[in-house]
Amino acid sequence: MLKRAEESHLTSWFFEIDRKLLIAVFALVAVGIWATVTAGSVAAERMSPPQPWHYFFIKMIPFYVLGLGAMLVTSAFNKKLALAIAWLNIAVCFVLLAMTFINPVIINGSARWVPLFGFRVMPAEIMKPGFIIITAWFLDRMYRIMPGQDIFISKRAWQWDGWPAYLVPFFAAVYIIFNHPDVGTAALYFIVFAGMLFLAGLPWMLVLGMGGIAALGGIAAFLTVGHFQRRVLLWLGMEGGADNFQIRQSVAAIRHGGLLGSGEDSFIKQSLPDAHTDFIYSAIAEDSGALLAAALILGLLFVLGRLATNARTARDRFVFYAAGGVFVLFGVQTFINIASALGMIPTKGITLPFISYGGSSFVALCLLFGLLLALVREDRWK
């Protein structure tokens, strides 16, 4: 048994932090760095003009430093400071979302990026930490101001400082993200929101109602967003095209890897678009084989298990909602990325947490996990 030899902020942090979760995240980051080098090297060679093998790794170094630093620093915060960071995150990201209308960076027909300090950032990705933490705070607040009342259907819940104060900015943000267009991320926000409401005791009839809203949103996206309609039709085999080629190459890369991987003989990933982002799991499977690809899934499931444990053992309702929200986000994002790589669902452009190349996604996840680690630590020990 490890015992404290002295009392200090550092020793308190070390003994109170969820070390298993922290170590698991660092292990995933290490895999992500390796995958960014191996899969990113072939993506860099296909650029015009071709770039050196370390091109994407070098671009990610500032984000690795910023993200891991933010996670370690924020994990030592108290609840009050963690909430302040979450509010600041939401405020900044709403401004950045507004900038996607004013001065967007349009890539592949999507206006989801904005220029910031010489980098291109995605406000929808960066806003995830604040969204989950503030949603958890709001749900807890609703129970505190309405003890013994139903926080979903009571009259008090729908006064101006109740659900309207939350739903108006939430749906405004989702609408902006949907119209970038970024249907996948908008759907991810809605799923996480629905999951957190379910944890908060949303009645089953309202759960079914939210499912109906999601179905209507999917139909609207299919009818109005051209690339979403095309991806669905390609996945159903009703059309041929680039997206269908991506899925075929992704599945072929996984098959070519076999059990132990192809190593230097990996060649399918060289023609796989987005091998370092959307289809990084396929590149890993071809390089290292099904056994290590399955081990990666086990590592991701271990993180999910720790998140579930933190939610189940939380004493503070606010921490329960926060851990549950991170669980839903991490689980759904992981499922969408791997299921897309396996051809189980249409491609969505969702990153594999801590693995895929992408500075905005990486920093946002690190900040989110840092804030959650801080909340769990204080809930257990303070």
mmCIF file of C-alpha atoms in Angstrom:
data_model
loop_
_atom_site.group_PDB
_atom_site.id
_atom_site.type_symbol
_atom_site.label_atom_id
_atom_site.label_comp_id
_atom_site.label_asym_id
_atom_site.label_seq_id
_atom_site.Cartn_x
_atom_site.Cartn_y
_atom_site.Cartn_z
ATOM 1 C CA MET A 1 0.000 0.000 0.000
ATOM 2 C CA LEU A 2 1.236 3.450 -0.887
ATOM 3 C CA LYS A 3 1.123 5.873 2.036
ATOM 4 C CA ARG A 4 1.691 9.599 2.213
ATOM 5 C CA ALA A 5 5.020 10.634 3.680
ATOM 6 C CA GLU A 6 4.100 14.322 3.650
ATOM 7 C CA GLU A 7 1.188 16.612 2.975
ATOM 8 C CA SER A 8 1.495 18.877 -0.052
ATOM 9 C CA HIS A 9 -0.595 19.797 -3.060
ATOM 10 C CA LEU A 10 1.414 17.447 -5.279
ATOM 11 C CA THR A 11 1.220 14.434 -2.966
ATOM 12 C CA SER A 12 -2.473 15.071 -2.342
ATOM 13 C CA TRP A 13 -3.075 15.218 -6.100
ATOM 14 C CA PHE A 14 -1.103 11.995 -6.678
ATOM 15 C CA PHE A 15 -2.929 9.979 -4.036
ATOM 16 C CA GLU A 16 -6.386 11.400 -4.725
ATOM 17 C CA ILE A 17 -6.459 11.356 -8.540
ATOM 18 C CA ASP A 18 -7.988 8.423 -10.439
ATOM 19 C CA ARG A 19 -4.559 7.103 -11.463
ATOM 20 C CA LYS A 20 -5.983 4.167 -13.424
ATOM 21 C CA LEU A 21 -7.965 6.494 -15.662
ATOM 22 C CA LEU A 22 -5.060 8.913 -16.025
ATOM 23 C CA ILE A 23 -2.603 6.139 -16.967
ATOM 24 C CA ALA A 24 -5.092 4.671 -19.449
ATOM 25 C CA VAL A 25 -5.492 8.061 -21.144
ATOM 26 C CA PHE A 26 -1.706 8.484 -21.400
ATOM 27 C CA ALA A 27 -1.479 4.994 -22.924
ATOM 28 C CA LEU A 28 -4.075 5.927 -25.552
ATOM 29 C CA VAL A 29 -2.180 9.148 -26.291
ATOM 30 C CA ALA A 30 1.017 7.115 -26.817
ATOM 31 C CA VAL A 31 -0.824 4.895 -29.302
ATOM 32 C CA GLY A 32 -2.194 8.000 -30.977
ATOM 33 C CA ILE A 33 1.283 9.507 -31.370
ATOM 34 C CA TRP A 34 2.564 6.297 -32.947
ATOM 35 C CA ALA A 35 -0.463 6.068 -35.248
ATOM 36 C CA THR A 36 -0.113 9.729 -36.259
ATOM 37 C CA VAL A 37 3.450 9.016 -37.357
ATOM 38 C CA THR A 38 2.724 5.767 -39.239
ATOM 39 C CA ALA A 39 -0.625 6.679 -40.811
ATOM 40 C CA GLY A 40 0.236 10.355 -41.157
ATOM 41 C CA SER A 41 3.381 9.580 -43.120
ATOM 42 C CA VAL A 42 1.423 8.117 -46.052
ATOM 43 C CA ALA A 43 -1.109 10.954 -45.903
ATOM 44 C CA ALA A 44 1.734 13.485 -46.019
ATOM 45 C CA GLU A 45 3.242 11.806 -49.081
ATOM 46 C CA ARG A 46 -0.057 12.194 -50.959
ATOM 47 C CA MET A 47 -0.171 15.956 -50.389
ATOM 48 C CA SER A 48 0.620 18.403 -53.153
ATOM 49 C CA PRO A 49 3.493 19.021 -52.927
ATOM 50 C CA PRO A 50 4.474 15.878 -50.945
ATOM 51 C CA GLN A 51 5.491 16.490 -47.340
ATOM 52 C CA PRO A 52 8.029 14.646 -45.147
ATOM 53 C CA TRP A 53 6.895 11.631 -43.111
ATOM 54 C CA HIS A 54 6.805 13.614 -39.847
ATOM 55 C CA TYR A 55 4.624 16.431 -41.222
ATOM 56 C CA PHE A 56 1.450 15.664 -39.234
ATOM 57 C CA PHE A 57 3.350 14.644 -36.110
ATOM 58 C CA ILE A 58 5.169 17.993 -36.052
ATOM 59 C CA LYS A 59 1.868 19.819 -36.512
ATOM 60 C CA MET A 60 0.394 17.939 -33.540
ATOM 61 C CA ILE A 61 3.256 18.618 -31.107
ATOM 62 C CA PRO A 62 1.848 21.990 -29.887
ATOM 63 C CA PHE A 63 -1.536 20.340 -29.328
ATOM 64 C CA TYR A 64 0.009 17.399 -27.462
ATOM 65 C CA VAL A 65 1.825 19.814 -25.164
ATOM 66 C CA LEU A 66 -1.200 22.093 -24.702
ATOM 67 C CA GLY A 67 -3.692 19.258 -24.262
ATOM 68 C CA LEU A 68 -1.702 17.133 -21.809
ATOM 69 C CA GLY A 69 -0.634 20.233 -19.895
ATOM 70 C CA ALA A 70 -4.251 21.378 -19.640
ATOM 71 C CA MET A 71 -5.364 17.947 -18.425
ATOM 72 C CA LEU A 72 -2.727 17.755 -15.697
ATOM 73 C CA VAL A 73 -3.246 21.336 -14.525
ATOM 74 C CA THR A 74 -7.052 21.251 -14.483
ATOM 75 C CA SER A 75 -7.089 17.864 -12.740
ATOM 76 C CA ALA A 76 -5.742 19.667 -9.658
ATOM 77 C CA PHE A 77 -8.554 22.250 -9.633
ATOM 78 C CA ASN A 78 -11.407 22.355 -7.145
ATOM 79 C CA LYS A 79 -15.058 22.242 -8.141
ATOM 80 C CA LYS A 80 -15.490 26.004 -8.177
ATOM 81 C CA LEU A 81 -12.512 26.591 -10.461
ATOM 82 C CA ALA A 82 -13.490 23.694 -12.737
ATOM 83 C CA LEU A 83 -16.927 25.270 -13.184
ATOM 84 C CA ALA A 84 -15.342 28.634 -13.959
ATOM 85 C CA ILE A 85 -13.203 27.051 -16.689
ATOM 86 C CA ALA A 86 -16.291 25.338 -18.116
ATOM 87 C CA TRP A 87 -18.206 28.625 -18.264
ATOM 88 C CA LEU A 88 -15.221 30.337 -19.915
ATOM 89 C CA ASN A 89 -15.019 27.482 -22.433
ATOM 90 C CA ILE A 90 -18.701 27.882 -23.334
ATOM 91 C CA ALA A 91 -18.448 31.679 -23.656
ATOM 92 C CA VAL A 92 -15.378 31.564 -25.913
ATOM 93 C CA CYS A 93 -16.824 28.809 -28.098
ATOM 94 C CA PHE A 94 -20.095 30.660 -28.653
ATOM 95 C CA VAL A 95 -18.061 33.586 -29.951
ATOM 96 C CA LEU A 96 -16.077 31.226 -32.191
ATOM 97 C CA LEU A 97 -19.281 29.615 -33.469
ATOM 98 C CA ALA A 98 -20.518 33.075 -34.415
ATOM 99 C CA MET A 99 -17.248 33.601 -36.286
ATOM 100 C CA THR A 100 -18.053 30.598 -38.489
ATOM 101 C CA PHE A 101 -20.677 32.876 -40.042
ATOM 102 C CA ILE A 102 -18.419 35.922 -40.234
ATOM 103 C CA ASN A 103 -14.956 34.621 -41.119
ATOM 104 C CA PRO A 104 -15.038 30.844 -41.573
ATOM 105 C CA VAL A 105 -12.343 28.600 -42.978
ATOM 106 C CA ILE A 106 -14.162 26.435 -45.510
ATOM 107 C CA ILE A 107 -12.659 22.985 -46.144
ATOM 108 C CA ASN A 108 -14.397 20.389 -48.308
ATOM 109 C CA GLY A 109 -17.537 22.524 -48.353
ATOM 110 C CA SER A 110 -17.830 22.790 -44.552
ATOM 111 C CA ALA A 111 -17.474 26.045 -42.603
ATOM 112 C CA ARG A 112 -16.695 24.406 -39.273
ATOM 113 C CA TRP A 113 -13.240 25.973 -38.779
ATOM 114 C CA VAL A 114 -12.132 29.445 -37.693
ATOM 115 C CA PRO A 115 -8.604 30.954 -37.688
ATOM 116 C CA LEU A 116 -7.170 31.478 -34.191
ATOM 117 C CA PHE A 117 -3.573 32.371 -33.279
ATOM 118 C CA GLY A 118 -2.259 30.981 -36.554
ATOM 119 C CA PHE A 119 -4.180 27.688 -36.227
ATOM 120 C CA ARG A 120 -7.458 26.412 -37.640
ATOM 121 C CA VAL A 121 -9.734 25.342 -34.807
ATOM 122 C CA MET A 122 -13.176 23.738 -34.662
ATOM 123 C CA PRO A 123 -15.438 25.489 -32.136
ATOM 124 C CA ALA A 124 -17.813 22.511 -32.100
ATOM 125 C CA GLU A 125 -14.983 20.286 -30.869
ATOM 126 C CA ILE A 126 -13.539 22.737 -28.355
ATOM 127 C CA MET A 127 -16.972 23.344 -26.789
ATOM 128 C CA LYS A 128 -17.478 19.719 -25.670
ATOM 129 C CA PRO A 129 -15.899 20.116 -22.188
ATOM 130 C CA GLY A 130 -17.972 23.160 -21.302
ATOM 131 C CA PHE A 131 -21.110 21.601 -22.754
ATOM 132 C CA ILE A 132 -20.912 18.464 -20.587
ATOM 133 C CA ILE A 133 -19.812 20.172 -17.363
ATOM 134 C CA ILE A 134 -22.375 22.981 -17.617
ATOM 135 C CA THR A 135 -25.158 20.547 -18.559
ATOM 136 C CA ALA A 136 -24.286 18.489 -15.463
ATOM 137 C CA TRP A 137 -24.305 21.652 -13.345
ATOM 138 C CA PHE A 138 -27.653 22.732 -14.791
ATOM 139 C CA LEU A 139 -29.316 19.363 -14.106
ATOM 140 C CA ASP A 140 -28.016 19.408 -10.538
ATOM 141 C CA ARG A 141 -29.212 23.002 -10.129
ATOM 142 C CA MET A 142 -32.705 22.068 -11.331
ATOM 143 C CA TYR A 143 -32.971 19.458 -8.586
ATOM 144 C CA ARG A 144 -31.645 21.886 -5.980
ATOM 145 C CA ILE A 145 -34.105 24.691 -6.782
ATOM 146 C CA MET A 146 -37.058 22.279 -7.086
ATOM 147 C CA PRO A 147 -36.678 19.724 -4.297
ATOM 148 C CA GLY A 148 -39.309 17.031 -4.554
ATOM 149 C CA GLN A 149 -40.616 18.298 -7.913
ATOM 150 C CA ASP A 150 -40.309 16.842 -11.396
ATOM 151 C CA ILE A 151 -37.573 18.844 -13.134
ATOM 152 C CA PHE A 152 -38.956 18.007 -16.580
ATOM 153 C CA ILE A 153 -42.701 18.598 -16.523
ATOM 154 C CA SER A 154 -43.452 20.771 -13.498
ATOM 155 C CA LYS A 155 -44.577 24.349 -14.111
ATOM 156 C CA ARG A 156 -41.613 25.764 -12.203
ATOM 157 C CA ALA A 157 -39.171 23.954 -14.508
ATOM 158 C CA TRP A 158 -40.382 25.960 -17.501
ATOM 159 C CA GLN A 159 -40.044 29.414 -16.065
ATOM 160 C CA TRP A 160 -37.494 31.677 -17.732
ATOM 161 C CA ASP A 161 -34.604 30.585 -15.461
ATOM 162 C CA GLY A 162 -35.396 26.891 -15.959
ATOM 163 C CA TRP A 163 -35.322 24.891 -19.178
ATOM 164 C CA PRO A 164 -35.739 27.922 -21.511
ATOM 165 C CA ALA A 165 -32.470 29.374 -20.180
ATOM 166 C CA TYR A 166 -30.684 26.167 -21.194
ATOM 167 C CA LEU A 167 -32.528 25.010 -24.317
ATOM 168 C CA VAL A 168 -32.386 28.293 -26.240
ATOM 169 C CA PRO A 169 -28.552 28.506 -26.385
ATOM 170 C CA PHE A 170 -28.247 24.716 -26.750
ATOM 171 C CA PHE A 171 -30.442 24.472 -29.827
ATOM 172 C CA ALA A 172 -28.893 27.658 -31.247
ATOM 173 C CA ALA A 173 -25.439 26.058 -31.031
ATOM 174 C CA VAL A 174 -26.644 22.739 -32.490
ATOM 175 C CA TYR A 175 -28.375 24.602 -35.324
ATOM 176 C CA ILE A 176 -25.153 26.415 -36.206
ATOM 177 C CA ILE A 177 -23.177 23.147 -36.128
ATOM 178 C CA PHE A 178 -25.819 21.383 -38.246
ATOM 179 C CA ASN A 179 -25.648 24.145 -40.857
ATOM 180 C CA HIS A 180 -21.842 24.136 -41.204
ATOM 181 C CA PRO A 181 -22.846 21.453 -42.360
ATOM 182 C CA ASP A 182 -21.645 18.979 -39.708
ATOM 183 C CA VAL A 183 -24.478 16.519 -39.191
ATOM 184 C CA GLY A 184 -22.306 14.005 -37.310
ATOM 185 C CA THR A 185 -21.188 16.437 -34.597
ATOM 186 C CA ALA A 186 -24.675 17.932 -34.237
ATOM 187 C CA ALA A 187 -26.063 14.416 -33.758
ATOM 188 C CA LEU A 188 -23.314 13.657 -31.232
ATOM 189 C CA TYR A 189 -24.288 16.687 -29.130
ATOM 190 C CA PHE A 190 -27.932 15.664 -29.212
ATOM 191 C CA ILE A 191 -27.149 12.057 -28.230
ATOM 192 C CA VAL A 192 -24.980 13.154 -25.301
ATOM 193 C CA PHE A 193 -27.678 15.610 -24.179
ATOM 194 C CA ALA A 194 -30.325 12.871 -24.385
ATOM 195 C CA GLY A 195 -28.085 10.468 -22.472
ATOM 196 C CA MET A 196 -27.543 12.963 -19.654
ATOM 197 C CA LEU A 197 -31.280 13.648 -19.466
ATOM 198 C CA PHE A 198 -31.883 9.901 -19.215
ATOM 199 C CA LEU A 199 -29.443 9.717 -16.293
ATOM 200 C CA ALA A 200 -31.327 12.599 -14.682
ATOM 201 C CA GLY A 201 -34.568 10.608 -14.759
ATOM 202 C CA LEU A 202 -36.239 11.745 -17.980
ATOM 203 C CA PRO A 203 -39.620 9.943 -18.222
ATOM 204 C CA TRP A 204 -39.819 7.202 -20.840
ATOM 205 C CA MET A 205 -42.470 9.013 -22.837
ATOM 206 C CA LEU A 206 -40.139 11.988 -23.198
ATOM 207 C CA VAL A 207 -37.270 9.633 -24.064
ATOM 208 C CA LEU A 208 -39.387 8.290 -26.936
ATOM 209 C CA GLY A 209 -40.217 11.867 -27.873
ATOM 210 C CA MET A 210 -36.542 12.753 -28.111
ATOM 211 C CA GLY A 211 -36.042 9.661 -30.255
ATOM 212 C CA GLY A 212 -38.748 10.972 -32.556
ATOM 213 C CA ILE A 213 -37.053 14.373 -32.720
ATOM 214 C CA ALA A 214 -33.778 12.669 -33.604
ATOM 215 C CA ALA A 215 -35.506 10.663 -36.345
ATOM 216 C CA LEU A 216 -37.040 13.823 -37.786
ATOM 217 C CA GLY A 217 -33.624 15.491 -37.654
ATOM 218 C CA GLY A 218 -32.118 12.571 -39.569
ATOM 219 C CA ILE A 219 -34.823 12.791 -42.220
ATOM 220 C CA ALA A 220 -34.319 16.554 -42.513
ATOM 221 C CA ALA A 221 -30.559 16.054 -42.887
ATOM 222 C CA PHE A 222 -31.101 13.420 -45.571
ATOM 223 C CA LEU A 223 -33.414 15.721 -47.527
ATOM 224 C CA THR A 224 -31.469 18.977 -47.160
ATOM 225 C CA VAL A 225 -27.770 18.148 -46.724
ATOM 226 C CA GLY A 226 -26.341 16.833 -49.977
ATOM 227 C CA HIS A 227 -23.201 15.137 -48.673
ATOM 228 C CA PHE A 228 -25.136 13.416 -45.864
ATOM 229 C CA GLN A 229 -27.646 12.025 -48.349
ATOM 230 C CA ARG A 230 -24.817 10.864 -50.588
ATOM 231 C CA ARG A 231 -23.024 9.097 -47.732
ATOM 232 C CA VAL A 232 -26.171 7.247 -46.699
ATOM 233 C CA LEU A 233 -26.907 6.155 -50.281
ATOM 234 C CA LEU A 234 -23.304 5.067 -50.783
ATOM 235 C CA TRP A 235 -23.365 3.057 -47.567
ATOM 236 C CA LEU A 236 -26.583 1.362 -48.730
ATOM 237 C CA GLY A 237 -24.870 0.504 -52.018
ATOM 238 C CA MET A 238 -27.286 2.587 -54.069
ATOM 239 C CA GLU A 239 -24.551 4.740 -55.613
ATOM 240 C CA GLY A 240 -20.882 4.455 -56.383
ATOM 241 C CA GLY A 241 -18.305 7.075 -55.502
ATOM 242 C CA ALA A 242 -15.455 8.285 -53.359
ATOM 243 C CA ASP A 243 -17.126 7.652 -50.008
ATOM 244 C CA ASN A 244 -17.919 4.053 -50.934
ATOM 245 C CA PHE A 245 -14.280 3.702 -51.997
ATOM 246 C CA GLN A 246 -13.219 4.873 -48.546
ATOM 247 C CA ILE A 247 -15.278 2.184 -46.822
ATOM 248 C CA ARG A 248 -14.057 -0.542 -49.208
ATOM 249 C CA GLN A 249 -10.443 0.459 -48.673
ATOM 250 C CA SER A 250 -10.957 0.662 -44.924
ATOM 251 C CA VAL A 251 -12.346 -2.867 -44.681
ATOM 252 C CA ALA A 252 -9.681 -4.156 -47.093
ATOM 253 C CA ALA A 253 -6.928 -2.628 -44.934
ATOM 254 C CA ILE A 254 -8.268 -4.371 -41.823
ATOM 255 C CA ARG A 255 -8.430 -7.689 -43.669
ATOM 256 C CA HIS A 256 -4.941 -7.265 -45.087
ATOM 257 C CA GLY A 257 -3.536 -6.788 -41.599
ATOM 258 C CA GLY A 258 -4.555 -10.301 -40.571
ATOM 259 C CA LEU A 259 -3.901 -11.343 -36.983
ATOM 260 C CA LEU A 260 -0.372 -9.989 -36.576
ATOM 261 C CA GLY A 261 -0.264 -7.098 -39.043
ATOM 262 C CA SER A 262 1.478 -6.416 -42.331
ATOM 263 C CA GLY A 263 4.146 -4.064 -40.979
ATOM 264 C CA GLU A 264 6.249 -2.657 -43.774
ATOM 265 C CA ASP A 265 4.132 -4.583 -46.296
ATOM 266 C CA SER A 266 1.099 -2.421 -45.488
ATOM 267 C CA PHE A 267 0.068 -0.820 -48.751
ATOM 268 C CA ILE A 268 -3.723 -0.414 -48.707
ATOM 269 C CA LYS A 269 -3.573 2.451 -46.208
ATOM 270 C CA GLN A 270 -1.438 4.343 -48.739
ATOM 271 C CA SER A 271 -4.563 4.787 -50.875
ATOM 272 C CA LEU A 272 -6.960 5.153 -47.939
ATOM 273 C CA PRO A 273 -8.222 8.747 -47.664
ATOM 274 C CA ASP A 274 -8.089 10.206 -44.156
ATOM 275 C CA ALA A 275 -6.010 7.283 -42.880
ATOM 276 C CA HIS A 276 -4.680 9.507 -40.082
ATOM 277 C CA THR A 277 -8.103 10.845 -38.993
ATOM 278 C CA ASP A 278 -11.424 9.145 -39.770
ATOM 279 C CA PHE A 279 -9.916 5.764 -40.681
ATOM 280 C CA ILE A 280 -6.967 5.601 -38.321
ATOM 281 C CA TYR A 281 -8.317 2.394 -36.775
ATOM 282 C CA SER A 282 -8.064 0.686 -40.174
ATOM 283 C CA ALA A 283 -4.471 1.888 -40.581
ATOM 284 C CA ILE A 284 -3.598 0.556 -37.113
ATOM 285 C CA ALA A 285 -5.232 -2.802 -37.915
ATOM 286 C CA GLU A 286 -3.293 -3.155 -41.177
ATOM 287 C CA ASP A 287 0.022 -2.229 -39.564
ATOM 288 C CA SER A 288 -0.329 -4.203 -36.330
ATOM 289 C CA GLY A 289 -3.014 -6.798 -36.939
ATOM 290 C CA ALA A 290 -6.348 -7.779 -35.452
ATOM 291 C CA LEU A 291 -4.887 -8.790 -32.101
ATOM 292 C CA LEU A 292 -3.430 -5.370 -31.329
ATOM 293 C CA ALA A 293 -6.475 -3.675 -32.881
ATOM 294 C CA ALA A 294 -8.631 -5.683 -30.469
ATOM 295 C CA ALA A 295 -6.281 -4.710 -27.629
ATOM 296 C CA LEU A 296 -6.874 -1.061 -28.545
ATOM 297 C CA ILE A 297 -10.626 -1.625 -28.247
ATOM 298 C CA LEU A 298 -10.044 -3.194 -24.817
ATOM 299 C CA GLY A 299 -8.074 -0.098 -23.817
ATOM 300 C CA LEU A 300 -10.940 2.139 -24.921
ATOM 301 C CA LEU A 301 -13.399 -0.081 -23.045
ATOM 302 C CA PHE A 302 -11.207 0.165 -19.940
ATOM 303 C CA VAL A 303 -11.521 3.958 -20.052
ATOM 304 C CA LEU A 304 -15.292 3.562 -20.404
ATOM 305 C CA GLY A 305 -15.258 1.228 -17.410
ATOM 306 C CA ARG A 306 -13.420 3.776 -15.272
ATOM 307 C CA LEU A 307 -15.872 6.484 -16.316
ATOM 308 C CA ALA A 308 -18.791 4.213 -15.397
ATOM 309 C CA THR A 309 -17.176 3.460 -12.027
ATOM 310 C CA ASN A 310 -16.664 7.150 -11.310
ATOM 311 C CA ALA A 311 -20.307 7.827 -12.136
ATOM 312 C CA ARG A 312 -21.593 4.906 -10.072
ATOM 313 C CA THR A 313 -19.555 5.791 -6.982
ATOM 314 C CA ALA A 314 -20.111 9.568 -7.119
ATOM 315 C CA ARG A 315 -21.537 11.100 -3.956
ATOM 316 C CA ASP A 316 -22.311 14.440 -5.593
ATOM 317 C CA ARG A 317 -25.170 14.400 -8.124
ATOM 318 C CA PHE A 318 -23.303 16.977 -10.204
ATOM 319 C CA VAL A 319 -20.273 14.662 -10.484
ATOM 320 C CA PHE A 320 -22.568 11.740 -11.378
ATOM 321 C CA TYR A 321 -24.020 13.688 -14.301
ATOM 322 C CA ALA A 322 -20.593 14.921 -15.427
ATOM 323 C CA ALA A 323 -19.042 11.431 -15.387
ATOM 324 C CA GLY A 324 -22.119 10.032 -17.111
ATOM 325 C CA GLY A 325 -21.916 12.682 -19.824
ATOM 326 C CA VAL A 326 -18.243 11.965 -20.474
ATOM 327 C CA PHE A 327 -19.086 8.239 -20.592
ATOM 328 C CA VAL A 328 -21.754 8.815 -23.247
ATOM 329 C CA LEU A 329 -19.552 11.151 -25.319
ATOM 330 C CA PHE A 330 -16.498 8.890 -25.202
ATOM 331 C CA GLY A 331 -18.518 5.741 -25.892
ATOM 332 C CA VAL A 332 -20.589 7.124 -28.760
ATOM 333 C CA GLN A 333 -17.605 8.829 -30.394
ATOM 334 C CA THR A 334 -15.556 5.621 -30.182
ATOM 335 C CA PHE A 335 -18.416 3.537 -31.583
ATOM 336 C CA ILE A 336 -19.068 5.895 -34.502
ATOM 337 C CA ASN A 337 -15.413 6.010 -35.547
ATOM 338 C CA ILE A 338 -14.771 2.254 -35.376
ATOM 339 C CA ALA A 339 -18.177 1.316 -36.795
ATOM 340 C CA SER A 340 -17.528 3.658 -39.748
ATOM 341 C CA ALA A 341 -14.128 2.038 -40.330
ATOM 342 C CA LEU A 342 -15.776 -1.400 -40.342
ATOM 343 C CA GLY A 343 -18.504 -0.277 -42.767
ATOM 344 C CA MET A 344 -21.270 -0.818 -40.180
ATOM 345 C CA ILE A 345 -22.595 2.750 -40.486
ATOM 346 C CA PRO A 346 -22.084 5.610 -42.983
ATOM 347 C CA THR A 347 -18.915 7.642 -42.571
ATOM 348 C CA LYS A 348 -19.364 10.536 -40.138
ATOM 349 C CA GLY A 349 -16.016 12.321 -39.831
ATOM 350 C CA ILE A 350 -15.866 11.683 -36.057
ATOM 351 C CA THR A 351 -12.391 11.216 -34.549
ATOM 352 C CA LEU A 352 -11.277 8.241 -32.460
ATOM 353 C CA PRO A 353 -10.685 9.746 -28.973
ATOM 354 C CA PHE A 354 -7.009 10.461 -28.194
ATOM 355 C CA ILE A 355 -5.951 8.475 -31.287
ATOM 356 C CA SER A 356 -6.963 10.358 -34.436
ATOM 357 C CA TYR A 357 -5.029 13.324 -35.759
ATOM 358 C CA GLY A 358 -6.781 16.589 -34.919
ATOM 359 C CA GLY A 359 -5.656 19.350 -32.579
ATOM 360 C CA SER A 360 -9.089 20.729 -31.643
ATOM 361 C CA SER A 361 -10.448 17.298 -30.748
ATOM 362 C CA PHE A 362 -7.355 16.310 -28.772
ATOM 363 C CA VAL A 363 -7.177 19.485 -26.681
ATOM 364 C CA ALA A 364 -10.926 19.399 -25.999
ATOM 365 C CA LEU A 365 -10.800 15.789 -24.790
ATOM 366 C CA CYS A 366 -7.793 16.487 -22.579
ATOM 367 C CA LEU A 367 -9.526 19.488 -21.021
ATOM 368 C CA LEU A 368 -12.715 17.480 -20.514
ATOM 369 C CA PHE A 369 -10.903 14.606 -18.806
ATOM 370 C CA GLY A 370 -8.861 17.032 -16.705
ATOM 371 C CA LEU A 371 -12.017 18.729 -15.427
ATOM 372 C CA LEU A 372 -13.674 15.380 -14.728
ATOM 373 C CA LEU A 373 -10.611 14.094 -12.862
ATOM 374 C CA ALA A 374 -10.731 17.230 -10.709
ATOM 375 C CA LEU A 375 -14.417 16.792 -9.919
ATOM 376 C CA VAL A 376 -14.043 13.082 -9.108
ATOM 377 C CA ARG A 377 -11.010 13.761 -6.917
ATOM 378 C CA GLU A 378 -12.794 16.397 -4.859
ATOM 379 C CA ASP A 379 -15.948 14.263 -4.635
ATOM 380 C CA ARG A 380 -13.985 11.347 -3.175
ATOM 381 C CA TRP A 381 -11.660 13.147 -0.794
ATOM 382 C CA LYS A 382 -13.033 16.534 0.213
#
